[in-house]
Structure formats: structure tokens, C-alpha cells
Coordinates of C-alpha atoms and ligand atoms in Angstrom, one line a residue:
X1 CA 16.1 45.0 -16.6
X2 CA 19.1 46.8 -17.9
X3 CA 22.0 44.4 -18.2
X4 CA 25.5 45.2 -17.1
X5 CA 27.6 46.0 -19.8
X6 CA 24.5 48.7 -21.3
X7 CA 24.7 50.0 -17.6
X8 CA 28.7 50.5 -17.8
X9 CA 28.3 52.1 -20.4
X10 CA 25.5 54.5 -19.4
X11 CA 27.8 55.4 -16.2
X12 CA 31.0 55.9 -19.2
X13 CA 28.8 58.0 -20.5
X14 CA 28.8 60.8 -17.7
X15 CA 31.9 62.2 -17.5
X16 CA 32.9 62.0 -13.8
X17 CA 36.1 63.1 -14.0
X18 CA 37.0 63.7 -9.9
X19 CA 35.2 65.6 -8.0
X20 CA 32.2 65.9 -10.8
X21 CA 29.3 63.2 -10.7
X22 CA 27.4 64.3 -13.6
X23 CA 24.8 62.1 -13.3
X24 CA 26.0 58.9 -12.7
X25 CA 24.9 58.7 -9.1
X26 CA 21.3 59.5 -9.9
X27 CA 21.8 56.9 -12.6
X28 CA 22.1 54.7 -10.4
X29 CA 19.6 56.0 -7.5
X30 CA 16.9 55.6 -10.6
X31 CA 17.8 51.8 -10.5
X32 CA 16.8 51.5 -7.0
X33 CA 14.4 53.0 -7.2
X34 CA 12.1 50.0 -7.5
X35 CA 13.9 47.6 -5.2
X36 CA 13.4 47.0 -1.4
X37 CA 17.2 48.9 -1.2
X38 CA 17.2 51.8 1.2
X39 CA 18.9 54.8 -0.8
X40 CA 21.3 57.1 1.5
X41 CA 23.3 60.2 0.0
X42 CA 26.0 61.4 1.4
X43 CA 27.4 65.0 0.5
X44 CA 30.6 66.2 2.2
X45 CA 33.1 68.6 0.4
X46 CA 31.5 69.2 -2.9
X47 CA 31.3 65.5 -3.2
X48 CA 28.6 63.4 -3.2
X49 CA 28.6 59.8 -2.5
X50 CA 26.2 56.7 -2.1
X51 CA 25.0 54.1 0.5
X52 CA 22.3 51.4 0.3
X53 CA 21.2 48.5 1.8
X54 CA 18.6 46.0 1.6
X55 CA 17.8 43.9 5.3
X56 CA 17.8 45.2 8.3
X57 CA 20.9 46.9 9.7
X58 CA 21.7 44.6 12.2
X59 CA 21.6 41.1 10.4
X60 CA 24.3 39.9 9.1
X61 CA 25.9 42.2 6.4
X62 CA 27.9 41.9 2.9
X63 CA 29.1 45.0 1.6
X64 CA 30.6 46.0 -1.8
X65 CA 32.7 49.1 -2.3
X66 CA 33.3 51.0 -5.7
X67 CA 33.9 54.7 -7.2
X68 CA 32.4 56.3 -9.8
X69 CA 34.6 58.8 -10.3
X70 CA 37.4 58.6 -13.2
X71 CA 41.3 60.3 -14.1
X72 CA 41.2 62.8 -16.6
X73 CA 40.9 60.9 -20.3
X74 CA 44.4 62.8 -21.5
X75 CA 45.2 63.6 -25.3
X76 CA 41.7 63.4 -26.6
X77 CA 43.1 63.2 -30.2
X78 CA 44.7 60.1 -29.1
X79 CA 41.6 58.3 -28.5
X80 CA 40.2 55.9 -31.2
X81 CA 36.6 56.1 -29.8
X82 CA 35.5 59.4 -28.0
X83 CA 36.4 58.7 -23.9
X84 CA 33.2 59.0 -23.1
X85 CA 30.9 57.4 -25.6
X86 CA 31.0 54.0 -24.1
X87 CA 31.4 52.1 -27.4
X88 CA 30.8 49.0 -28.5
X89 CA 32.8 47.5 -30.9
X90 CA 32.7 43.6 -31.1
X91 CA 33.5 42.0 -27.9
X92 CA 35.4 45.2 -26.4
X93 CA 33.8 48.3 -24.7
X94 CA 35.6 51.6 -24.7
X95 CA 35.7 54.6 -22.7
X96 CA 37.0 56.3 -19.2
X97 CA 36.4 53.9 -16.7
X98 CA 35.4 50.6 -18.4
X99 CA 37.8 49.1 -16.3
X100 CA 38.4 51.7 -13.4
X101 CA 35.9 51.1 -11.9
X102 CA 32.2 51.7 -13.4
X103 CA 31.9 47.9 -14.6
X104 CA 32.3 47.0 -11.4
X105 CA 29.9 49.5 -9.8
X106 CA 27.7 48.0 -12.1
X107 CA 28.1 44.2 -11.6
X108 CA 27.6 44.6 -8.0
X109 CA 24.4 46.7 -8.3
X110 CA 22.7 44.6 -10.8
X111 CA 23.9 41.4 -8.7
X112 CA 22.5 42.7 -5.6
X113 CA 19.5 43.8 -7.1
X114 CA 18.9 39.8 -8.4
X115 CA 19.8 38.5 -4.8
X116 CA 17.5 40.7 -3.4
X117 CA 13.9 39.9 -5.9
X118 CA 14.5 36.2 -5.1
X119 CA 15.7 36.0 -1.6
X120 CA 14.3 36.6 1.9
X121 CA 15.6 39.6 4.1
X122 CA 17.2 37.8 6.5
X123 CA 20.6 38.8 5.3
X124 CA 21.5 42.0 4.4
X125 CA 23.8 43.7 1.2
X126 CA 25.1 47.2 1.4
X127 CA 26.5 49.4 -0.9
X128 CA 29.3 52.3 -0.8
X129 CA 29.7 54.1 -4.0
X130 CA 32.1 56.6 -3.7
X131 CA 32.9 60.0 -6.5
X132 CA 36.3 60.6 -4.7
X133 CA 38.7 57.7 -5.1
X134 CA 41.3 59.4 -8.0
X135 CA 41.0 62.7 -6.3
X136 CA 42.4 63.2 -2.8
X137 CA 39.7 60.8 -1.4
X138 CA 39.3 62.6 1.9
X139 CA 35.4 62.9 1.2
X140 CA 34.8 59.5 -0.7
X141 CA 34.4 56.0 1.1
X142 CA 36.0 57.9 4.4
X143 CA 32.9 60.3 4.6
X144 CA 30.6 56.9 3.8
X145 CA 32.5 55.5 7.0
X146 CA 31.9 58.5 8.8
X147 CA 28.1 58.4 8.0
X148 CA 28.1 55.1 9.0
X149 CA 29.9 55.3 12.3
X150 CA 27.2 58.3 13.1
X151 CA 24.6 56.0 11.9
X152 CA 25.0 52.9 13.5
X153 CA 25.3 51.3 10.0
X154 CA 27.9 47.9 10.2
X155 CA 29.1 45.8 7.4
X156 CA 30.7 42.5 8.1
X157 CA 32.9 41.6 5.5
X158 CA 33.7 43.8 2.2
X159 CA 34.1 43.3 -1.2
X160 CA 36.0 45.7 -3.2
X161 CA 35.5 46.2 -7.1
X162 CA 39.0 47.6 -8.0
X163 CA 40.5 45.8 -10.9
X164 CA 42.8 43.0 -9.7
X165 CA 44.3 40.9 -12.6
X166 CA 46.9 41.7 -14.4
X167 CA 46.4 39.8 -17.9
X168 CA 43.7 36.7 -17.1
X169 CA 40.9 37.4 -15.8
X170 CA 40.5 35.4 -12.3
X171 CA 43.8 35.1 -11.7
X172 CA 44.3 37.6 -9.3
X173 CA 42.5 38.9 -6.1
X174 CA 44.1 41.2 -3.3
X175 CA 43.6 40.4 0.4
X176 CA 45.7 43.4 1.3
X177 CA 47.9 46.7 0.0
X178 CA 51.3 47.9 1.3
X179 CA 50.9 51.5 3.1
X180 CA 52.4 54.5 1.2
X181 CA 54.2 57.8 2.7
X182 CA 55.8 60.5 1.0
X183 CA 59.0 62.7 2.7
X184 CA 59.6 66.0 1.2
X185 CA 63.0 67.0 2.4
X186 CA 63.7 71.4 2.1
X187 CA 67.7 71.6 2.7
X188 CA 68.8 74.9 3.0
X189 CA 72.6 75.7 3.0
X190 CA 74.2 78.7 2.0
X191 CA 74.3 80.6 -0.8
X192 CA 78.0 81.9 -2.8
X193 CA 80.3 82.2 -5.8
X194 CA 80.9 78.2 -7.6
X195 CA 84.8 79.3 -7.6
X196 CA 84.8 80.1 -4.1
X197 CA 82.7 76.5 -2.4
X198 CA 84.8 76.9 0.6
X199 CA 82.5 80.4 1.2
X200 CA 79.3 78.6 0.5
X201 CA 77.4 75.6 2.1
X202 CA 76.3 73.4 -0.6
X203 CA 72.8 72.0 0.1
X204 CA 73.0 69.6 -2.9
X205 CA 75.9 67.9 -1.3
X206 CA 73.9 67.4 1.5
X207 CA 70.8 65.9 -0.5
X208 CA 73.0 63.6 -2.2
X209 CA 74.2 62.3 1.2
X210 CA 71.1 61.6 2.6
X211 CA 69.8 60.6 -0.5
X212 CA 72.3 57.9 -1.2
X213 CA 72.1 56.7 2.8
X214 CA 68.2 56.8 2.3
X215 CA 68.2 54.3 -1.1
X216 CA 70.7 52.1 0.4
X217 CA 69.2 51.2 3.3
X218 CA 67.5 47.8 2.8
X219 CA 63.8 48.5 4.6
X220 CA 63.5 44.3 4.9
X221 CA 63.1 41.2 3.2
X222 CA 59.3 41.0 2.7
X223 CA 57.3 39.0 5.0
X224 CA 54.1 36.5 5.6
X225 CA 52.0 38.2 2.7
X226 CA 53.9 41.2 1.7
X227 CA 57.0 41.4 -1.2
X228 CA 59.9 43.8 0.3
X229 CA 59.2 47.4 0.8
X230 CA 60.6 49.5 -1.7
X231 CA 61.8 53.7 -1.1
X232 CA 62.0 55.8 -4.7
X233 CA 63.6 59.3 -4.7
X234 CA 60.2 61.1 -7.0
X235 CA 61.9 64.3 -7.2
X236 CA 65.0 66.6 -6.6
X237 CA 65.2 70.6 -7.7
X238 CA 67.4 73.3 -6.9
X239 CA 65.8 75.6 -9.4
X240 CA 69.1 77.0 -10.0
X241 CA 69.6 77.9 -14.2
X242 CA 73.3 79.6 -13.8
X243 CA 76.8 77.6 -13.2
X244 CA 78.5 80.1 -11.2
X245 CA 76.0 79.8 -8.1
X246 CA 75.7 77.5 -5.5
X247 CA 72.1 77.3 -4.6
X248 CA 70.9 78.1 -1.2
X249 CA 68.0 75.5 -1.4
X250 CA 67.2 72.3 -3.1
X251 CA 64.3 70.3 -2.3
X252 CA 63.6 66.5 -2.9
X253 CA 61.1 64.0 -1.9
X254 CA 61.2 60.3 -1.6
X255 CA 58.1 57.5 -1.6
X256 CA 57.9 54.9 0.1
X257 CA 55.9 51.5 -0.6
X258 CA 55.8 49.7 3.0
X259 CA 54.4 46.2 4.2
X260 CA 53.5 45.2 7.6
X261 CA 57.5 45.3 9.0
X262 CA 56.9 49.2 9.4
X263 CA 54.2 51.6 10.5
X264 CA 54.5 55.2 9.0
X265 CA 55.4 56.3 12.2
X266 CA 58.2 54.4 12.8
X267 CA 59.2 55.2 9.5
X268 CA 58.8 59.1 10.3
X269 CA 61.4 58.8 13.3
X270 CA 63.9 56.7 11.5
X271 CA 64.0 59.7 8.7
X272 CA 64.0 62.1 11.1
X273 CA 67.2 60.8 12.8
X274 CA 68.9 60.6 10.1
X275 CA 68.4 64.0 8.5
X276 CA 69.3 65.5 12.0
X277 CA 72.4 63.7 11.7
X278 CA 72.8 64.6 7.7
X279 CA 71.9 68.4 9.1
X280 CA 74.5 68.6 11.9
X281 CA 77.0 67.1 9.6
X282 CA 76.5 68.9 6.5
X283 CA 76.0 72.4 8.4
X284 CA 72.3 72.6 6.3
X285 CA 68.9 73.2 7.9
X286 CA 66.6 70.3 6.9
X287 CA 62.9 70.8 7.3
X288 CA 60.5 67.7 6.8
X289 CA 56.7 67.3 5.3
X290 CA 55.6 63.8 5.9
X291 CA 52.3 62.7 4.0
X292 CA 50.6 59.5 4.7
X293 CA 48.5 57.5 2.3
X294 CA 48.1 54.7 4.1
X295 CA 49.2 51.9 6.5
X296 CA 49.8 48.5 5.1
X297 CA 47.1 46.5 5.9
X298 CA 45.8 42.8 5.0
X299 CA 43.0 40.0 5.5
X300 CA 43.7 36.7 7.0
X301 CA 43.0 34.1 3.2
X302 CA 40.3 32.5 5.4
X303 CA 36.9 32.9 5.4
X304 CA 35.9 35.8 3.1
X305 CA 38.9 35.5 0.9
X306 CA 38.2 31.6 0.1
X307 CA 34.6 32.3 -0.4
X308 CA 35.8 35.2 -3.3
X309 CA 38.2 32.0 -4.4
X310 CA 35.5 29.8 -4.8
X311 CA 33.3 31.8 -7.0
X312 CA 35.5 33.3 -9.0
X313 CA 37.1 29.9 -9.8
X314 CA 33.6 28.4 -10.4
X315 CA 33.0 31.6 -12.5
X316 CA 36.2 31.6 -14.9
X317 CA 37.7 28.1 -13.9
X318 CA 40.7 30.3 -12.7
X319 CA 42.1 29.9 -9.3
X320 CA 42.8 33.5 -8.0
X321 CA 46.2 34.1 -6.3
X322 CA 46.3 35.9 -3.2
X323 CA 48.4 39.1 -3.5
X324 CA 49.2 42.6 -1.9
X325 CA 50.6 44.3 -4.6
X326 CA 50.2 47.6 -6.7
X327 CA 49.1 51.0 -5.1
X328 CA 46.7 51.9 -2.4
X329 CA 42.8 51.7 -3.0
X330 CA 39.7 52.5 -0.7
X331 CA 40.4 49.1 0.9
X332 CA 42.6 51.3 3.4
X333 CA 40.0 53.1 4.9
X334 CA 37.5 50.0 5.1
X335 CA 39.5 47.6 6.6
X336 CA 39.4 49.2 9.7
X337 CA 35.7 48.5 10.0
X338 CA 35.5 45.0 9.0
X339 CA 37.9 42.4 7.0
X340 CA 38.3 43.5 3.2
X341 CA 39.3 41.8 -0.1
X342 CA 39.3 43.2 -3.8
X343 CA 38.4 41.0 -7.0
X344 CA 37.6 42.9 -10.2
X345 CA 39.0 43.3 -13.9
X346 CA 42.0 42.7 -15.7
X347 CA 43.7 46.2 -15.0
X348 CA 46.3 46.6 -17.7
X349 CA 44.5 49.3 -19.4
X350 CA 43.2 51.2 -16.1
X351 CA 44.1 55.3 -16.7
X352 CA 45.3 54.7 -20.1
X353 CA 44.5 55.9 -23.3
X354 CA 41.6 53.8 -25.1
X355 CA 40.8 52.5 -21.6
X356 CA 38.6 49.3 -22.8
X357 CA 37.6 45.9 -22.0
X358 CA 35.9 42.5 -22.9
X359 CA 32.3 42.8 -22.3
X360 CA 32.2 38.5 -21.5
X361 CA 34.6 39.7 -18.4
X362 CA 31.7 42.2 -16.9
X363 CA 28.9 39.7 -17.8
X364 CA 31.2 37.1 -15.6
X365 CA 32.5 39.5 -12.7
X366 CA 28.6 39.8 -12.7
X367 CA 28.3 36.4 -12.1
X368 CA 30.9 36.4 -9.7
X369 CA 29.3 38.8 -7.8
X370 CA 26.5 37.2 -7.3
X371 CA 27.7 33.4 -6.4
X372 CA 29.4 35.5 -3.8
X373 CA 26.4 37.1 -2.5
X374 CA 24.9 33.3 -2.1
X375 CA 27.5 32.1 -0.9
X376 CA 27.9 34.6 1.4
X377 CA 24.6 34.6 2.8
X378 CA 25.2 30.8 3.0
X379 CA 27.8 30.8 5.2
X380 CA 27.1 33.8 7.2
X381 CA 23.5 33.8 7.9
X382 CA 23.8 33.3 11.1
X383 CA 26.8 34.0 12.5
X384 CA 27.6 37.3 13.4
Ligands
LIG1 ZN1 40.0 52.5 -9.2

């Protein structure tokens, strides 16, 4: 059989920069295709995504989550291996998505396929593999959820392959993610001369008020599992290239990085007040576009997150801290269907430039995988 770092680098070497699959997915339907794994594709908005499992449906179910899909590689010239050649070279293996995520794709296929040629059906494994994670991700792992919903298809607990670590492999695994919103705030005044500001309603004066209200405001301390939420101002524009104008319009949007003291909605009305009050003060017209990303979300550290502990402690002889930081990842859609940790890579190098990594880490988050699956089937067997 293949092993998993020639594997990675097959999938490297199909460019699936989001939404394209160019061949990865059949990659790794062709690796199936021997195996007692039931294949399921899944096509919704130009994207097409996977699902297998081996056992039946209704035993008890471990399931692993991964795209395959990759950012763009950026200034080509800058690379010192081409993105998408999956090199070699010594212990380190280049390309687009070495790290993010196709190593990990490939450690859990390759482990599930060992569990399965030794071990008895009477556990089951599935398998989401996703080509929209860095795109919008509106047809990725939530159209997999969708199928599954329609399909009567249940996982119990979920592994997801996103790297984790920041600089040691093992010493990180997340057991939640804070939620994420955007606010894009259009203040319209009115327009005039820059000598004359008592004739003209300036909506940058306006911004800058509920700009400075919005990044004082201390959201809260943090809580149980969660550092304190944070809010960023991202942009601010008048598009205005004279200096004798006051610009009718400026727009400017903030982001926010929320734990479990908020819900976006709550968040939504608390904005909302205040530019209402910022509007009838200012004499502007405020008009608000609210996108969610997420809602925080996390997974009691008991039972599937000590199991992940275990093995990757008895894997690297690193004990893993539990954390819920850095952006969002598929885990947001998943956890609604079952309880959901992430363990993968070191991550420092994830969307950069040379994206590379040690091939001993995949051979071990290989190993990882698989002690899991054991242990999973261990302790679950029989009781869901
Ligand atoms: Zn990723």
C-alpha cells in the first residue's frame, strides 16, 4: 500500500486551489476502491465533496473531517520548490497544503483503511472530505451534513484534521473555536465645502465616535475555556482624494472574535443600539450588514478529548493542551451533530509561502490516528 507522506504528496500534486478538485477526490475514491468502505459523492454548488464509511450506519460511529481544497500559492517566484510538486527534500516535504490540510486527509484515510483489514465491523469509521473549507464553505462539510441529515447517516464523535500546534508537534489540540461576525457600518452625512463644516454633516466624525465607543467597550474577561473576546476595526474608507470636501459617505467594518459570553445575536442588538444612538446624535443615516461565521462553540475535555490526549501523548510523548484559539474551521458546522475536537500539524507555515513540513510528523499524526481509532472502538463499542 501507498504510505502517507507519497499520498500527501500525490494530493499536493493536484492543484485544488478552492472551488477546483482536480483530481484529488478521485485520488482518493481509487484508494477505496478495494476496501469494505462505502464511497458517497456529494456535488452541491460546483463543488464536489466526499463521504465514506465502513460498518453499518447505525453502530457505533467515529468520524474524521478534512478538506482538500487549498489558498491560492501567492508569488510563484517566491517559491523555492514549485507549489505543487510535492517535494522531497530530506526530512521536509513542500508544497500547497502539506500542512493545510492534505497530510491529514491522508493519515486518516490510510489509518482507517488499516483499522478496517484487521478489525471486525462491529464499529463503524466515516469520512467527510470536503473541496470548500478556504472558499466560502457554504457547499463543503455543511452540504456533507445536509446529505447526511437526508440520509439518515450519524456520527458519534469527530475528529478534525486541521493543524493544531503551533511549534511542537503534540502540544496542542482544540476542543473548541470562538464564533466570528463581521459589521459593516455605511454612515451617510452630508455632503459641503471643508471651509464651511457648519453647512455639512461630517459622516467621519460620526465613524470615529462609534468607532472609538465600539473598541473601548471591554466585551468580557474570558471565561471556563475561552481567552477574552476581542473586536478589530478591518477597514474604514471615504473614498474621498480632495481636501476641500467633506465626504457624504464613509464606510467601515469591524470583526469580532467572540467566546461563549455572547451569541452573534446578542451581539447584533447591542450594535444596533448604539449606532441608533451614534445616528440620532451625529444627525447621519447608519445602515448595518451583519455577517456571521460562526457561533463559539466547544467540547466538554472528557471523553473524546482525553481519548485524542492519550494517543497523541503515547504517539509523541507530548501532552496536548486543550485550547480554543485561532480562527474558525469546519468544526463549527459539525459540532452541532455530535461532540468535535481537532488534533493535526504544527501550523506555523499553513497559507504561507514554501508551505512545508516534517515528513516523521505525518508518519506520526498517522499513528495517532490510528491508536485513536482503537481506542475509540475500545471504549465506544457499545455504548451509544
Ligand atoms: Zn485548513
Amino acid at each position: 500500500m501507498i504510505d502517507v507522506v507519497e499520498l500527501t504528496a500525490k494530493l499536493i500534486q493536484c492543484p485544488t486551489v478552492t472551488p477546483r478538485e482536480a483530481g484529488a477526490l478521485k485520488l482518493i475514491g481509487k484508494l477505496f476502491e478495494n476496501t469494505d468502505f462505502k464511497i458517497h459523492s456529494i456535488d452541491r454548488g460546483g463543488i464536489s465533496n466526499l463521504f465514506l464509511r465502513w460498518g453499518e450506519k447505525n453502530l457505533p460511529t467515529l468520524g474524521f473531517s478534512g478538506h482538500i481544497d487549498v489558498v491560492p500559492p501567492g508569488n510563484l517566484a517566491k517559491w523555492e520548490y514549485e507549489p505543487f510538486s510535492g517535494k522531497i527534500v530530506g526530512n521536509v516535504l513542500f508544497g500547497r497544503g502539506a500542512v493545510d490540510m492534505k497530510s491529514a486527509v491522508a493519515a486518516f484515510c490510510l489509518a482507517a483503511i488499516k483499522y478496517s483489514k484487521k478489525s471486525q465491523p462491529d464499529f463503524s469509521i466515516a469520512l467527510m472530505i470536503t473541496g470548500d473549507e478556504e472558499g466560502e464553505a457554504k457547499d463543503g462539510t455543511q452540504a456533507i451534513l445536509d446529505w447526511m441529515t437526508d440520509n439518515d447517516q450519524r456520527i458519534d464523535h469527530c475528529i478534525v484534521g486541521e493543524p493544531t500546534c503551533p511549534k511542537t508537534f503534540g502540544e496542542v489540540m482544540k476542543i473548541g473555536r470562538k464564533g466570528s461576525m463581521t459589521c459593516t457600518f455605511k454612515i451617510t452625512g452630508k455632503q459641503g465645502h471643508s471651509a464651511y463644516p457648519h453647512l455639512a454633516i461630517n459622516p467621519i466624525n460620526a465613524a470615529m465616535e462609534l468607532l472609538n465607543h465600539l473598541i473601548r467597550t471591554e466585551l468580557d474577561n474570558g471565561s471556563k475555556f475561552f481567552e477574552p473576546s476581542t473586536l478589530v476595526i478591518t477597514s474604514i474608507s471615504a473614498n474621498n482624494n480632495t481636501n476641500n470636501v467633506i465626504p457624504s459617505e464613509v464606510t467601515t467594518s469591524i470583526n469580532i472574535r467572540f467566546n461563549d459570553n455572547h451569541t452573534s445575536d446578542q451581539l447584533t442588538q447591542k450594535i444596533k443600539k448604539l449606532s441608533q444612538e451614534i445616528s440620532n446624535k451625529t444627525k447621519t443615516h447608519v445602515d448595518l450588514d451583519f455577517r456571521v461565521s460562526g457561533e463559539p462553540f466547544y467540547t466538554e475535555p472528557t471523553n473524546l478529548a482525553k481519548l485524542v490526549k492519550q494517543s497523541v501523548k503515547k504517539i509523541t510523548g507530548v501532552e496536548p493542551a486543550f485550547s480554543t484559539s485561532g480562527g474558525t474551521s469546519d468544526a463549527r458546522f459539525i459540532y452541532k451533530k455530535c461532540p468535535v475536537v481537532e488534533f493535526g500539524l504544527v501550523g506555523e507555515k499553513m497559507h504561507s509561502i514554501n508551505e512545508s513540513v516534517e515528513i516523521s510528523q505525518i508518519f506520526e499524526l498517522e499513528e495517532i490516528y490510528l491508536d485513536l481509532i482503537n481506542e475509540h472502538a475500545r471504549h465506544f463499542k457499545n455504548s451509544f
